[in-house]
PDB file of C-alpha atoms in Angstrom:
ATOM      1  CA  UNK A   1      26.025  10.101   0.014  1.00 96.00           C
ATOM      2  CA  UNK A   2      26.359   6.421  -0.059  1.00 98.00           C
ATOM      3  CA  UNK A   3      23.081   4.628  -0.194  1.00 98.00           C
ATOM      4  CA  UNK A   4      22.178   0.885   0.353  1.00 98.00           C
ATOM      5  CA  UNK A   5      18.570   0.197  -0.788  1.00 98.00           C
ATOM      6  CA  UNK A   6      16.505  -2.462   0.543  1.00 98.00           C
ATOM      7  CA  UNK A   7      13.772  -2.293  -2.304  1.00 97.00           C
ATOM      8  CA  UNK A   8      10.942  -4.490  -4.500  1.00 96.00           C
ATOM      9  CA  UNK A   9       8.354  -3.374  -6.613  1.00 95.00           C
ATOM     10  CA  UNK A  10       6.982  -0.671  -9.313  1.00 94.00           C
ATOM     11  CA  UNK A  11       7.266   2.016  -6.349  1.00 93.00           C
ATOM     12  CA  UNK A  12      11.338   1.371  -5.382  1.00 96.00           C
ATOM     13  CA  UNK A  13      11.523   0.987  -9.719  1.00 96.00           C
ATOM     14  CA  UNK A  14      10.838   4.629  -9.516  1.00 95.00           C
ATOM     15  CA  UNK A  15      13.176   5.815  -6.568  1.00 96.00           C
ATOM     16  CA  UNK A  16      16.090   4.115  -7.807  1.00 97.00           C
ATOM     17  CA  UNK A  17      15.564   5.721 -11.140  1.00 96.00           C
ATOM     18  CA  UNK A  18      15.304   8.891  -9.243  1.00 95.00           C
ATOM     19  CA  UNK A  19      18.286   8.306  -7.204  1.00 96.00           C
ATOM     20  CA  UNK A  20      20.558   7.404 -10.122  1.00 96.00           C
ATOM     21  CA  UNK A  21      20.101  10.970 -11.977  1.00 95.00           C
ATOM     22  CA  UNK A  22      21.624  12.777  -9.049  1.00 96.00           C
ATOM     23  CA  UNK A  23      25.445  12.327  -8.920  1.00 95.00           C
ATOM     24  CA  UNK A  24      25.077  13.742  -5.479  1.00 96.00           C
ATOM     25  CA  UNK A  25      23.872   9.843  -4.449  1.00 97.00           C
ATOM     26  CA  UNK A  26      25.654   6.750  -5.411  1.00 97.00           C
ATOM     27  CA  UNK A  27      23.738   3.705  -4.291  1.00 97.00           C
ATOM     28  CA  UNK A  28      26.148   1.058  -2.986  1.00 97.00           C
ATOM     29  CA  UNK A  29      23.874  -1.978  -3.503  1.00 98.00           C
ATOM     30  CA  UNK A  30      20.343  -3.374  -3.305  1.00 98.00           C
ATOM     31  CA  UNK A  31      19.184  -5.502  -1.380  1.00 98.00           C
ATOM     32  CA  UNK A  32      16.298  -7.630  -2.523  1.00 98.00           C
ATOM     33  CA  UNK A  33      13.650  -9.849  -1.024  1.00 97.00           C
ATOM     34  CA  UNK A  34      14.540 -13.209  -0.597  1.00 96.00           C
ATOM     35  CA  UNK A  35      11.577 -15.056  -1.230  1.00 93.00           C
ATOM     36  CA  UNK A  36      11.027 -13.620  -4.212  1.00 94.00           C
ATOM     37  CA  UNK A  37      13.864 -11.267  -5.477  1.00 96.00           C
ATOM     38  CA  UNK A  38      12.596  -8.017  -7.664  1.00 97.00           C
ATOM     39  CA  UNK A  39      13.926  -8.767 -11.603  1.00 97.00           C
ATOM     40  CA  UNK A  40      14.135  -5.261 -12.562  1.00 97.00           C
ATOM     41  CA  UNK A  41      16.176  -4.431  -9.883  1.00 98.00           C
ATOM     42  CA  UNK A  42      18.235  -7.217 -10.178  1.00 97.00           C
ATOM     43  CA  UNK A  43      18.455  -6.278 -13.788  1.00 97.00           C
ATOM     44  CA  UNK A  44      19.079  -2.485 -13.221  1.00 97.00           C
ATOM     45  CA  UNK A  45      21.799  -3.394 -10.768  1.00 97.00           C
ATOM     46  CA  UNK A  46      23.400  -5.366 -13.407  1.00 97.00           C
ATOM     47  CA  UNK A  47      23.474  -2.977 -15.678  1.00 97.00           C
ATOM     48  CA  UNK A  48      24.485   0.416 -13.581  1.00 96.00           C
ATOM     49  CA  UNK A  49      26.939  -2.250 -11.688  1.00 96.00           C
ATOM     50  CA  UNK A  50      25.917  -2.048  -7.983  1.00 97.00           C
ATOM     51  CA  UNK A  51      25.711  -5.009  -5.935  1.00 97.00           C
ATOM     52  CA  UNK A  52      22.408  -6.956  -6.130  1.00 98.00           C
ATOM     53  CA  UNK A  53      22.505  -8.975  -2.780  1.00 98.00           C
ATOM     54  CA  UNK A  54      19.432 -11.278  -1.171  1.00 97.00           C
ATOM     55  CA  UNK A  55      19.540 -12.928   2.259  1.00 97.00           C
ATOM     56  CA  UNK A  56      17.132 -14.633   4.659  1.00 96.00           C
ATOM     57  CA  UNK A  57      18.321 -12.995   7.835  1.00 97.00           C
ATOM     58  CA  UNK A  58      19.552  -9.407   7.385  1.00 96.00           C
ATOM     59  CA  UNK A  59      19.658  -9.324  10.998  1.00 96.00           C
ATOM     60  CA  UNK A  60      22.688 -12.382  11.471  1.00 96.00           C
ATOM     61  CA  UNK A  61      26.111 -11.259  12.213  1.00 95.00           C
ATOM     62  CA  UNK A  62      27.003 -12.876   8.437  1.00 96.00           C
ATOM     63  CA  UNK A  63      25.096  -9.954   6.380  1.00 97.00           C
ATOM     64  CA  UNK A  64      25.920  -7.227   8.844  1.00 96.00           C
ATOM     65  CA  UNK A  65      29.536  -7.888   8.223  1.00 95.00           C
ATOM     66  CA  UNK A  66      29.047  -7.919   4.813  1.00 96.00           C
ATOM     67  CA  UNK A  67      27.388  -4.498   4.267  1.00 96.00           C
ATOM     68  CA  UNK A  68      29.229  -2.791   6.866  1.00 96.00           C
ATOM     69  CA  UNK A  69      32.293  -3.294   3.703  1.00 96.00           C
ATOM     70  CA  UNK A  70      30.022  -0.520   1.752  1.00 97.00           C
ATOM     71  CA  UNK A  71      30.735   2.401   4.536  1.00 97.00           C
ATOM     72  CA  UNK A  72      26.981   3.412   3.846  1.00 98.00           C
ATOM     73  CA  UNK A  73      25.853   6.965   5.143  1.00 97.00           C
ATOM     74  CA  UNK A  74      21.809   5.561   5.019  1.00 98.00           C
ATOM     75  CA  UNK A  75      20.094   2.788   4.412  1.00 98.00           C
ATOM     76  CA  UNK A  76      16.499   3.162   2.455  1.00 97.00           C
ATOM     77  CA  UNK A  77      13.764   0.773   2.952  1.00 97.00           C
ATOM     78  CA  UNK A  78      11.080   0.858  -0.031  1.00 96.00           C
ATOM     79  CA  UNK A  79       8.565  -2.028   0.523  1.00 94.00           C
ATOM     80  CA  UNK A  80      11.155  -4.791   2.011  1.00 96.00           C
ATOM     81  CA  UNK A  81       9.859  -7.301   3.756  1.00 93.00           C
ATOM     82  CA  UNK A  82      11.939  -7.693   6.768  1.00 95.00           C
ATOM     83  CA  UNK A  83      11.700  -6.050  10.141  1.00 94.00           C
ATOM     84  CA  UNK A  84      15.282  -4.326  11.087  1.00 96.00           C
ATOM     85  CA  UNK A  85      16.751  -4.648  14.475  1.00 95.00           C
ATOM     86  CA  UNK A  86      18.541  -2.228  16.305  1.00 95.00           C
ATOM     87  CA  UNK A  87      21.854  -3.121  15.451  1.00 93.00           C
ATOM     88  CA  UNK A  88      20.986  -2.816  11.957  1.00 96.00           C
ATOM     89  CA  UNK A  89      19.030  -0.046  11.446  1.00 95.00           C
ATOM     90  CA  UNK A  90      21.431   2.195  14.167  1.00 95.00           C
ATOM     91  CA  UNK A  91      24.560   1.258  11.419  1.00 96.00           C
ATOM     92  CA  UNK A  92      24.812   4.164   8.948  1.00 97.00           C
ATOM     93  CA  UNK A  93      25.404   7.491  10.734  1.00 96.00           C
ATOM     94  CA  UNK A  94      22.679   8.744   9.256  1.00 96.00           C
ATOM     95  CA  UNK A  95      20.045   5.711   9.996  1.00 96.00           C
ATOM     96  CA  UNK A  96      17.778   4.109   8.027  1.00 97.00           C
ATOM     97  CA  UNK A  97      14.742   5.192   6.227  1.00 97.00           C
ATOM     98  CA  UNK A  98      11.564   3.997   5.800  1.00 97.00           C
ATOM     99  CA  UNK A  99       8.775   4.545   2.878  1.00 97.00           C
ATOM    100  CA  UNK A 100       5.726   4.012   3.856  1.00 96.00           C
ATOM    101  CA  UNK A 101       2.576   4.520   1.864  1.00 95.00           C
ATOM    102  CA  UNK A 102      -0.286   5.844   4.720  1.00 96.00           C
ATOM    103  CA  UNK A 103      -0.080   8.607   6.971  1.00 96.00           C
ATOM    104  CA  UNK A 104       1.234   8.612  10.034  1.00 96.00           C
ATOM    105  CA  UNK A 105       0.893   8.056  12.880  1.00 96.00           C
ATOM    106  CA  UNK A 106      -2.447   7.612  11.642  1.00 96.00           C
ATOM    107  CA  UNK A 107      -2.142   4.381   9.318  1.00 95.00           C
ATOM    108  CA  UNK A 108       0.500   2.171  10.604  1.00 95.00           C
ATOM    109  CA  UNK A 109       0.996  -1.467   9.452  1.00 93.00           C
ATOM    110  CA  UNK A 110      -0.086  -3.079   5.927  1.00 91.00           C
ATOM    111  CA  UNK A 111      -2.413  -2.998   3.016  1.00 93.00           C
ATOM    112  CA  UNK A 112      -2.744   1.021   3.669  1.00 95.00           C
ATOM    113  CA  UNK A 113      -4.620   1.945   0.652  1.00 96.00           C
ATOM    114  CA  UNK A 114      -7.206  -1.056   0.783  1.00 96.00           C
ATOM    115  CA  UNK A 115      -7.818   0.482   4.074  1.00 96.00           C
ATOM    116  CA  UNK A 116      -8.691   3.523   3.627  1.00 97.00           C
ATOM    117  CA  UNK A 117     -10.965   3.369   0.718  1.00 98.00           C
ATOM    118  CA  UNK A 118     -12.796   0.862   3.115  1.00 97.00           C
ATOM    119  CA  UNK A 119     -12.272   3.272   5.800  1.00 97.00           C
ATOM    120  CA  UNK A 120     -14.233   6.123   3.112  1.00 97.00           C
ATOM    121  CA  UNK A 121     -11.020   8.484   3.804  1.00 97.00           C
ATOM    122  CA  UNK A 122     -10.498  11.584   1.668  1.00 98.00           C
ATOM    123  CA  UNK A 123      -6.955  11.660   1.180  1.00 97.00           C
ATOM    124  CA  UNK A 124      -3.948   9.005   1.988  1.00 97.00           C
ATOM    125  CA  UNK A 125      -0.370   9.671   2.982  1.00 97.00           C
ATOM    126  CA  UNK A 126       3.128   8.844   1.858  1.00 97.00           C
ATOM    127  CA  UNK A 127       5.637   9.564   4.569  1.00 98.00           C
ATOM    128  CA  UNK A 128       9.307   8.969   4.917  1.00 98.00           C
ATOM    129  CA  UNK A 129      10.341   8.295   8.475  1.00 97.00           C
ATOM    130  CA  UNK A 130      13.426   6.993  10.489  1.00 97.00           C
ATOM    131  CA  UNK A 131      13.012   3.158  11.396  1.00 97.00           C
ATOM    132  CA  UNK A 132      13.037   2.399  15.081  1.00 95.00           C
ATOM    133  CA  UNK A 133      12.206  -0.466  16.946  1.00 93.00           C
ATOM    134  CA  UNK A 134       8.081  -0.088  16.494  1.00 92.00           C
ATOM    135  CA  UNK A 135       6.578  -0.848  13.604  1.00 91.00           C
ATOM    136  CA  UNK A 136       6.033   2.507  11.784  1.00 93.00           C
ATOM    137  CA  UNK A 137       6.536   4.449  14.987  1.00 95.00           C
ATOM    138  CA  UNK A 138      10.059   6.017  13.558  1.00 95.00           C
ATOM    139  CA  UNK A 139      10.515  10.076  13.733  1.00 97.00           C
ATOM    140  CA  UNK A 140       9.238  11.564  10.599  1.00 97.00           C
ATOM    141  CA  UNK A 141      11.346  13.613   8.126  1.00 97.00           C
ATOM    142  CA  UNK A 142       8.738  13.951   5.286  1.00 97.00           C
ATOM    143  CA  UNK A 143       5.116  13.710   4.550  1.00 97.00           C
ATOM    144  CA  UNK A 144       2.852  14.363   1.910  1.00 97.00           C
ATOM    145  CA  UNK A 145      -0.871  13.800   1.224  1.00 97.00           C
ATOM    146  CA  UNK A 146      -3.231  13.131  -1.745  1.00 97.00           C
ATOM    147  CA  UNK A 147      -6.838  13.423  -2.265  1.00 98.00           C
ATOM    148  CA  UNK A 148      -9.083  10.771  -2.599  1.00 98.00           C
ATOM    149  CA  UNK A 149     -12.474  11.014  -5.078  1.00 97.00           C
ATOM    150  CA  UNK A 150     -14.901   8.754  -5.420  1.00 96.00           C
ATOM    151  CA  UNK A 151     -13.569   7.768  -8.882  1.00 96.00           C
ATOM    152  CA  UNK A 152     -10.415   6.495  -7.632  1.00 98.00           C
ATOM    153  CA  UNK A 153     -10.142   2.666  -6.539  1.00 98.00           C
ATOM    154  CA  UNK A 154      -7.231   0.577  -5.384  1.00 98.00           C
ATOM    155  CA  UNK A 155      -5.452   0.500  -8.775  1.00 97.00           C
ATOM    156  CA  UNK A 156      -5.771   4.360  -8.867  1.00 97.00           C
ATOM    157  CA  UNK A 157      -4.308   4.919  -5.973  1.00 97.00           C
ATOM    158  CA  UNK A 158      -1.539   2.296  -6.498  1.00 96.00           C
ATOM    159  CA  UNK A 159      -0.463   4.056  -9.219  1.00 95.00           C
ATOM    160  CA  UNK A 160      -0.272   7.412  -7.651  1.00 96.00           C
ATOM    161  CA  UNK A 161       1.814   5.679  -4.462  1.00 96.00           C
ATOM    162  CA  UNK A 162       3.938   4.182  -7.236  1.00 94.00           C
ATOM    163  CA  UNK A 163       5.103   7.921  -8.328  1.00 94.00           C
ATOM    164  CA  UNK A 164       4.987   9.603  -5.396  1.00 96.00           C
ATOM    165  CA  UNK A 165       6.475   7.446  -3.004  1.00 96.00           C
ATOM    166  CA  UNK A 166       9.479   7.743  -4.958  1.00 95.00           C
ATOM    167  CA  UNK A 167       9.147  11.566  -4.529  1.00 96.00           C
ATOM    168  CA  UNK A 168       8.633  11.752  -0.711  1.00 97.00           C
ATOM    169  CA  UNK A 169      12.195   9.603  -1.047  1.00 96.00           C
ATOM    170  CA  UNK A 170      13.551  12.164  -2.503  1.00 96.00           C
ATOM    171  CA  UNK A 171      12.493  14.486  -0.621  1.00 96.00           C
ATOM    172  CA  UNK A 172      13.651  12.844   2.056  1.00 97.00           C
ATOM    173  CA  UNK A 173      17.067  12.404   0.857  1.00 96.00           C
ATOM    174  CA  UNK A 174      17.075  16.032  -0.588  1.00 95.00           C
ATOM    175  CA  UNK A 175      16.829  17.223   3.425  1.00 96.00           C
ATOM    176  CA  UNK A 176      19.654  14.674   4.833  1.00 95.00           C
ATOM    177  CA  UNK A 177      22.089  15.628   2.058  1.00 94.00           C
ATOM    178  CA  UNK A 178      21.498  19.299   2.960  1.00 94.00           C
ATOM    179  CA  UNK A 179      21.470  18.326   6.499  1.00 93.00           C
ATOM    180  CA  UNK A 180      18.109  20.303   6.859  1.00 94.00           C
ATOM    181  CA  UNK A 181      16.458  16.651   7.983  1.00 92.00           C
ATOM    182  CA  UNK A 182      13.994  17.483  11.228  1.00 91.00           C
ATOM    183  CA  UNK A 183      12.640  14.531  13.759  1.00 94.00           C
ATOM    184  CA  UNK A 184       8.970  15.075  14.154  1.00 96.00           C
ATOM    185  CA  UNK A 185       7.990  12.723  16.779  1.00 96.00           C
ATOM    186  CA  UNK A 186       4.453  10.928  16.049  1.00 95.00           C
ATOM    187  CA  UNK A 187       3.143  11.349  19.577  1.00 95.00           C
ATOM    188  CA  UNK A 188       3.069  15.293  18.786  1.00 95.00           C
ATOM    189  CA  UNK A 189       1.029  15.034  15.829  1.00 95.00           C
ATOM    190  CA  UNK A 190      -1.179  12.527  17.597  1.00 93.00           C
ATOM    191  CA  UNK A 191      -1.684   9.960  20.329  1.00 90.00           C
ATOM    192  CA  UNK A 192      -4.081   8.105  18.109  1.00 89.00           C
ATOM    193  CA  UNK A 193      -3.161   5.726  15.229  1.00 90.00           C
ATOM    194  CA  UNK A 194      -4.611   2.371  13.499  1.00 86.00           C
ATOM    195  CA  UNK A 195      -2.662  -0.519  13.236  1.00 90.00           C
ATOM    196  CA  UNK A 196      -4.125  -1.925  10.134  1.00 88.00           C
ATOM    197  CA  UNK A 197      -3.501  -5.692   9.230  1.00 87.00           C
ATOM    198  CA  UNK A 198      -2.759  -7.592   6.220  1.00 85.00           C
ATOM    199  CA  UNK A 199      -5.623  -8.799   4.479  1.00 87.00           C
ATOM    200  CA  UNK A 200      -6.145 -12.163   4.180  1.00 88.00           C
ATOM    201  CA  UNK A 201      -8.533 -14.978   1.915  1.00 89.00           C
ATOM    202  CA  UNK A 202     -11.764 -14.356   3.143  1.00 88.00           C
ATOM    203  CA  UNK A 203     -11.406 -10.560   3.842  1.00 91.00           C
ATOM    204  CA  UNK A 204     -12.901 -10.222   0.450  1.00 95.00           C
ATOM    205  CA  UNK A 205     -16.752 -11.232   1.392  1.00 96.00           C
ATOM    206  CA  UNK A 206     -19.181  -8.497   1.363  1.00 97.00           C
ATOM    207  CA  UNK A 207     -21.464  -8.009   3.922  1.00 96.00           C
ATOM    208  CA  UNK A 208     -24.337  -7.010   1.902  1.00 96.00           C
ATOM    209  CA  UNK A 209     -26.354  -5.863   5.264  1.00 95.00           C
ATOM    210  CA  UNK A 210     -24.087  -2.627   4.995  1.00 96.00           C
ATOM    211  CA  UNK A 211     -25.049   0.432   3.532  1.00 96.00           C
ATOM    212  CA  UNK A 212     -24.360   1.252   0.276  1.00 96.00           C
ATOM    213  CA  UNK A 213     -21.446   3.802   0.395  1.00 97.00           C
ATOM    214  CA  UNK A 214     -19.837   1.289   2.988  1.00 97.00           C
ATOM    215  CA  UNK A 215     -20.243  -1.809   0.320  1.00 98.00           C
ATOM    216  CA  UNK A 216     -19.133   0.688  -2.596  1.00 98.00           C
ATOM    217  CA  UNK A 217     -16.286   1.228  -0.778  1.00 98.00           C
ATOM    218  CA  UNK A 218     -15.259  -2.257   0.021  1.00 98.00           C
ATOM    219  CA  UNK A 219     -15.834  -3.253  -3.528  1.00 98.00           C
ATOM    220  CA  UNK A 220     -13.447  -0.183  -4.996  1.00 98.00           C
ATOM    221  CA  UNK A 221     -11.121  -1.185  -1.742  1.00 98.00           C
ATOM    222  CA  UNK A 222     -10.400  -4.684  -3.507  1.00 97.00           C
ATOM    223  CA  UNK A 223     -10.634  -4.090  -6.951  1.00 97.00           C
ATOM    224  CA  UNK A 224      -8.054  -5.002  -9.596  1.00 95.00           C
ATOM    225  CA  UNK A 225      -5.286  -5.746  -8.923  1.00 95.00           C
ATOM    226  CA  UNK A 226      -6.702  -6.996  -5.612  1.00 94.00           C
ATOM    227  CA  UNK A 227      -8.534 -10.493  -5.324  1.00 94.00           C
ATOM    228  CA  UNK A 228     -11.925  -8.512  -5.951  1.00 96.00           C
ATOM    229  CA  UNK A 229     -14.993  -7.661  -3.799  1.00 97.00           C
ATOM    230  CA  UNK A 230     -16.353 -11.860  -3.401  1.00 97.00           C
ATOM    231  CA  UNK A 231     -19.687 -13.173  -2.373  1.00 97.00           C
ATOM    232  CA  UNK A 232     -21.890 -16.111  -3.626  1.00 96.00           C
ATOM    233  CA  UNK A 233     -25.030 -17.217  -5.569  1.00 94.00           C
ATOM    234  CA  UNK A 234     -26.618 -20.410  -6.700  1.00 90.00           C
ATOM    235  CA  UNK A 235     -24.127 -21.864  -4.651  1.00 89.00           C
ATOM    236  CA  UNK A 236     -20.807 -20.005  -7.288  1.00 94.00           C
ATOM    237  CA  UNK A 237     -18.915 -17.703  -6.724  1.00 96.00           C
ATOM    238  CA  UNK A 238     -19.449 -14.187  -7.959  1.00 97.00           C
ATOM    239  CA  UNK A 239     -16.450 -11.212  -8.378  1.00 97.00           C
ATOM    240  CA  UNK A 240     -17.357  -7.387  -8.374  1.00 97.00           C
ATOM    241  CA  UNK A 241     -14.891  -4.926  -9.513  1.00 98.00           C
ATOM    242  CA  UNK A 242     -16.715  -2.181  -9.912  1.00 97.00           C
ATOM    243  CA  UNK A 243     -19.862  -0.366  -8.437  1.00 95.00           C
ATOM    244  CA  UNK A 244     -21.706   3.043  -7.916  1.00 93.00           C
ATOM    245  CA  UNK A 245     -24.404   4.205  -6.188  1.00 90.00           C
ATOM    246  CA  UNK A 246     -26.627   7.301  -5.698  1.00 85.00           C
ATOM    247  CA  UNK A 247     -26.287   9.359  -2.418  1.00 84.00           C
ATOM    248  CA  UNK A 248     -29.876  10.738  -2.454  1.00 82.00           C
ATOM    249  CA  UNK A 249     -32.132   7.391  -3.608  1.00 84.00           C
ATOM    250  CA  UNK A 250     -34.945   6.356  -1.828  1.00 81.00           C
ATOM    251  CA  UNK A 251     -34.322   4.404   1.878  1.00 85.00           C
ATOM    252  CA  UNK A 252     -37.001   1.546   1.994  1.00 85.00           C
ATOM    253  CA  UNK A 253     -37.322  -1.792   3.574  1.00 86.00           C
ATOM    254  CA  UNK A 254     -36.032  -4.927   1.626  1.00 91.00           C
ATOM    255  CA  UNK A 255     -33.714  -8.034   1.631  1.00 94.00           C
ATOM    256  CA  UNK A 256     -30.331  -6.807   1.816  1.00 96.00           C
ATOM    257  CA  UNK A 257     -28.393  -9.215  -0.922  1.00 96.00           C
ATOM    258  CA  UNK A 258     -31.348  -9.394  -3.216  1.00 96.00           C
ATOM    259  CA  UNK A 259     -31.007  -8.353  -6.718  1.00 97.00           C
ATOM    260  CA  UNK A 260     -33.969  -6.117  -7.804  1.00 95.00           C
ATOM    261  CA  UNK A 261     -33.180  -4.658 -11.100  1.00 95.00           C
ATOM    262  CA  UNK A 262     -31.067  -5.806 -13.977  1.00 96.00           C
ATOM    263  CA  UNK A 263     -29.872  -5.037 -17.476  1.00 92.00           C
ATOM    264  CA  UNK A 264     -27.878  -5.575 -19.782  1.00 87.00           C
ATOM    265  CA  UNK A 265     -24.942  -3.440 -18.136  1.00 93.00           C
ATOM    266  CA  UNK A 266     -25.648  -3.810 -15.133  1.00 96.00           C
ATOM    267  CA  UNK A 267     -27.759  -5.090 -11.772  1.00 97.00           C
ATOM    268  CA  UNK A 268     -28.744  -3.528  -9.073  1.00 96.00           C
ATOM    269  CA  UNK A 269     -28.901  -4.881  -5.383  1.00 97.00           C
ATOM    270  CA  UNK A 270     -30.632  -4.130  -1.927  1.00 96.00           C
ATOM    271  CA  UNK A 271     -28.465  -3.259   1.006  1.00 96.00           C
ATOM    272  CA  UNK A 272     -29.436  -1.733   3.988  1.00 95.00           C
ATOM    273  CA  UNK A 273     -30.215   1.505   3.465  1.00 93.00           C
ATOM    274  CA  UNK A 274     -31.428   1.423  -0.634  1.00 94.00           C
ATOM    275  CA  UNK A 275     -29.347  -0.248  -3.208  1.00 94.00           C
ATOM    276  CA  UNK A 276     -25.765  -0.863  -5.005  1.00 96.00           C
ATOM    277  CA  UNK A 277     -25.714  -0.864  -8.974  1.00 97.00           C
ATOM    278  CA  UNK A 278     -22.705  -3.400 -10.329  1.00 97.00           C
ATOM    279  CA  UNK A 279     -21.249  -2.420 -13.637  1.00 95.00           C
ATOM    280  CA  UNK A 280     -18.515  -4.901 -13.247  1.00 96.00           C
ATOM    281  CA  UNK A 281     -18.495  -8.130 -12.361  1.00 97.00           C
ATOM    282  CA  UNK A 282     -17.490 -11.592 -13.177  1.00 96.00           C
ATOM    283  CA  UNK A 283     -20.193 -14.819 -12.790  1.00 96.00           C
ATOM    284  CA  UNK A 284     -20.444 -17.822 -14.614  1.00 93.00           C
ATOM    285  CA  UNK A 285     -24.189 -18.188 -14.636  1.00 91.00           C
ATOM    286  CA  UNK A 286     -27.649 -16.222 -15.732  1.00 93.00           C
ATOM    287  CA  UNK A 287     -28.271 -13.579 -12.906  1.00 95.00           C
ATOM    288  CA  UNK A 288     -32.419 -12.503 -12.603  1.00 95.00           C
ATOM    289  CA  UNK A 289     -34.329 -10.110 -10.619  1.00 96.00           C
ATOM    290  CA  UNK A 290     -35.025 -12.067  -7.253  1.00 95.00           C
ATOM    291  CA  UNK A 291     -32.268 -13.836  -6.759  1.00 96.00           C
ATOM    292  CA  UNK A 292     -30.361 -13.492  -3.129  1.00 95.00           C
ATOM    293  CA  UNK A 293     -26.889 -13.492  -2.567  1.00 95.00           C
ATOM    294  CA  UNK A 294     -25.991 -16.174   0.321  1.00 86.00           C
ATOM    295  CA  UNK A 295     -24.208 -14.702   3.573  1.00 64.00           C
TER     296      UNK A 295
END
């Protein structure tokens, strides 16, 4: 099965080194993003010899002319950054594939995991699915979901979607080779889906007149490598990374945003319902008991 790969980043790392074990699959190039082209895959290609190409348009008539040289069977897209049109995406026989770390039809769009550790979700999705003219709206051909604890955070769960996204590919590629591959349509798992948007500067503020599970999630939502849970006091800036709180404390009246306990480890703050305690955090200043954090 010839393969072109449209690919960047630790999780299409991992699917091309899973691709290149299996002499069943011989991956006729990859195809980087332009803006910023992946170097291990640029490097990888060197090595193993398969075409490393970039463009700005893989839609123009130029680049389709060009691949269509590589009499690919199925394209694979692992976190590319360009939409496909029809006339691309319709040019292998066997279509092209998309990777795409939520579940759908549930989580469509971008920045899946940061949404749904905001969203307090118990498990996430990796699905392989063909690429049509929506965005994420393709037929799927594999899906698999993970739990979510309350110890994970973004990182963890990056790291798991690094792994296993390459394994749902596989998976994925495992059926079509076989020609076991089945179209589940979304619309008869559900009508119902979010559409979740990239997340932009300013996303990051906390809203400290939320309860506490819904702040402890937004903090874990953002943590590193994300830009970190932000707000402000004394006029600078403040970073959290890391929080916890306790299910069953005392609900009382209060200042949301006000600190009311510290020590050397830690603070602790009021939010709407009782209170947050920070563990990790990065501040430039002296915090004290009393202090607010500005909205």
């Amino acid at each position: 099965m010839r393969i072109g790969y449209f690919a960047d980043g630790p999780w299409s790392h991992f699917g091309l080194e899973k691709i290149i074990k299996d002499n069943r699959f011989d991956i006729s190039f990859i195809c980087a993003r332009y803006s910023s082209p992946d170097k291990f895959l640029k490097k990888r290609a060197n090595d193993l010899g398969i075409s490393f190409l970039v463009d700005k348009n893989v839609n123009s008539n130029e680049f389709i002319e060009k691949v269509k040289r590589y009499n690919c069977d199925v394209f694979l897209s692992m976190s590319f950054d360009q939409i496909f049109r029809k006339n691309f995406f319709n040019m292998p026989p066997l279509g092209t594939i998309n990777i795409h770390a939520g579940k759908l039809p549930f989580y469509r769009g971008r920045n899946v995991l940061n949404w749904v550790l905001i969203n307090d979700e118990k498990e996430f999705g990796i699905t392989a699915h063909y690429v049509d003219e929506g965005i994420d709206t393709g037929d799927i051909i594999h899906q698999e979901t993970f739990s979510i604890l309350d110890t994970d955070n973004y990182q963890t769960l990056l790291e798991k979607a690094y792994y296993q996204c390459a394994n749902v590919l596989f998976e994925a590629l495992n059926k079509l080779e076989k020609g076991t591959a089945t179209r589940v349509k979304q619309k008869n798992i559900s009508e119902q889906f979010i559409y979740c948007v990239k997340r932009e500067v300013g996303d990051e503020l906390i809203n400290w007149s939320q309860s506490s599970r819904e702040i402890f999630n937004f903090i874990r939502a953002l943590t590193k490598p994300g830009p970190g849970a932000t707000s402000f006091i004394n006029g600078k800036t403040i970073k959290i990374y890391s929080g916890y709180f306790q299910p069953n404390a005392l609900s009382y009246k209060g200042i949301p945003g006000s600190i009311i306990g510290i020590s050397k480890d830690q603070f602790l703050v009021k939010t709407l319902d009782n209170f947050l305690a920070i563990n990790e955090w990065d501040y430039d200043g002296k915090l004290s008991v009393g202090m607010r954090f500005n909205k």
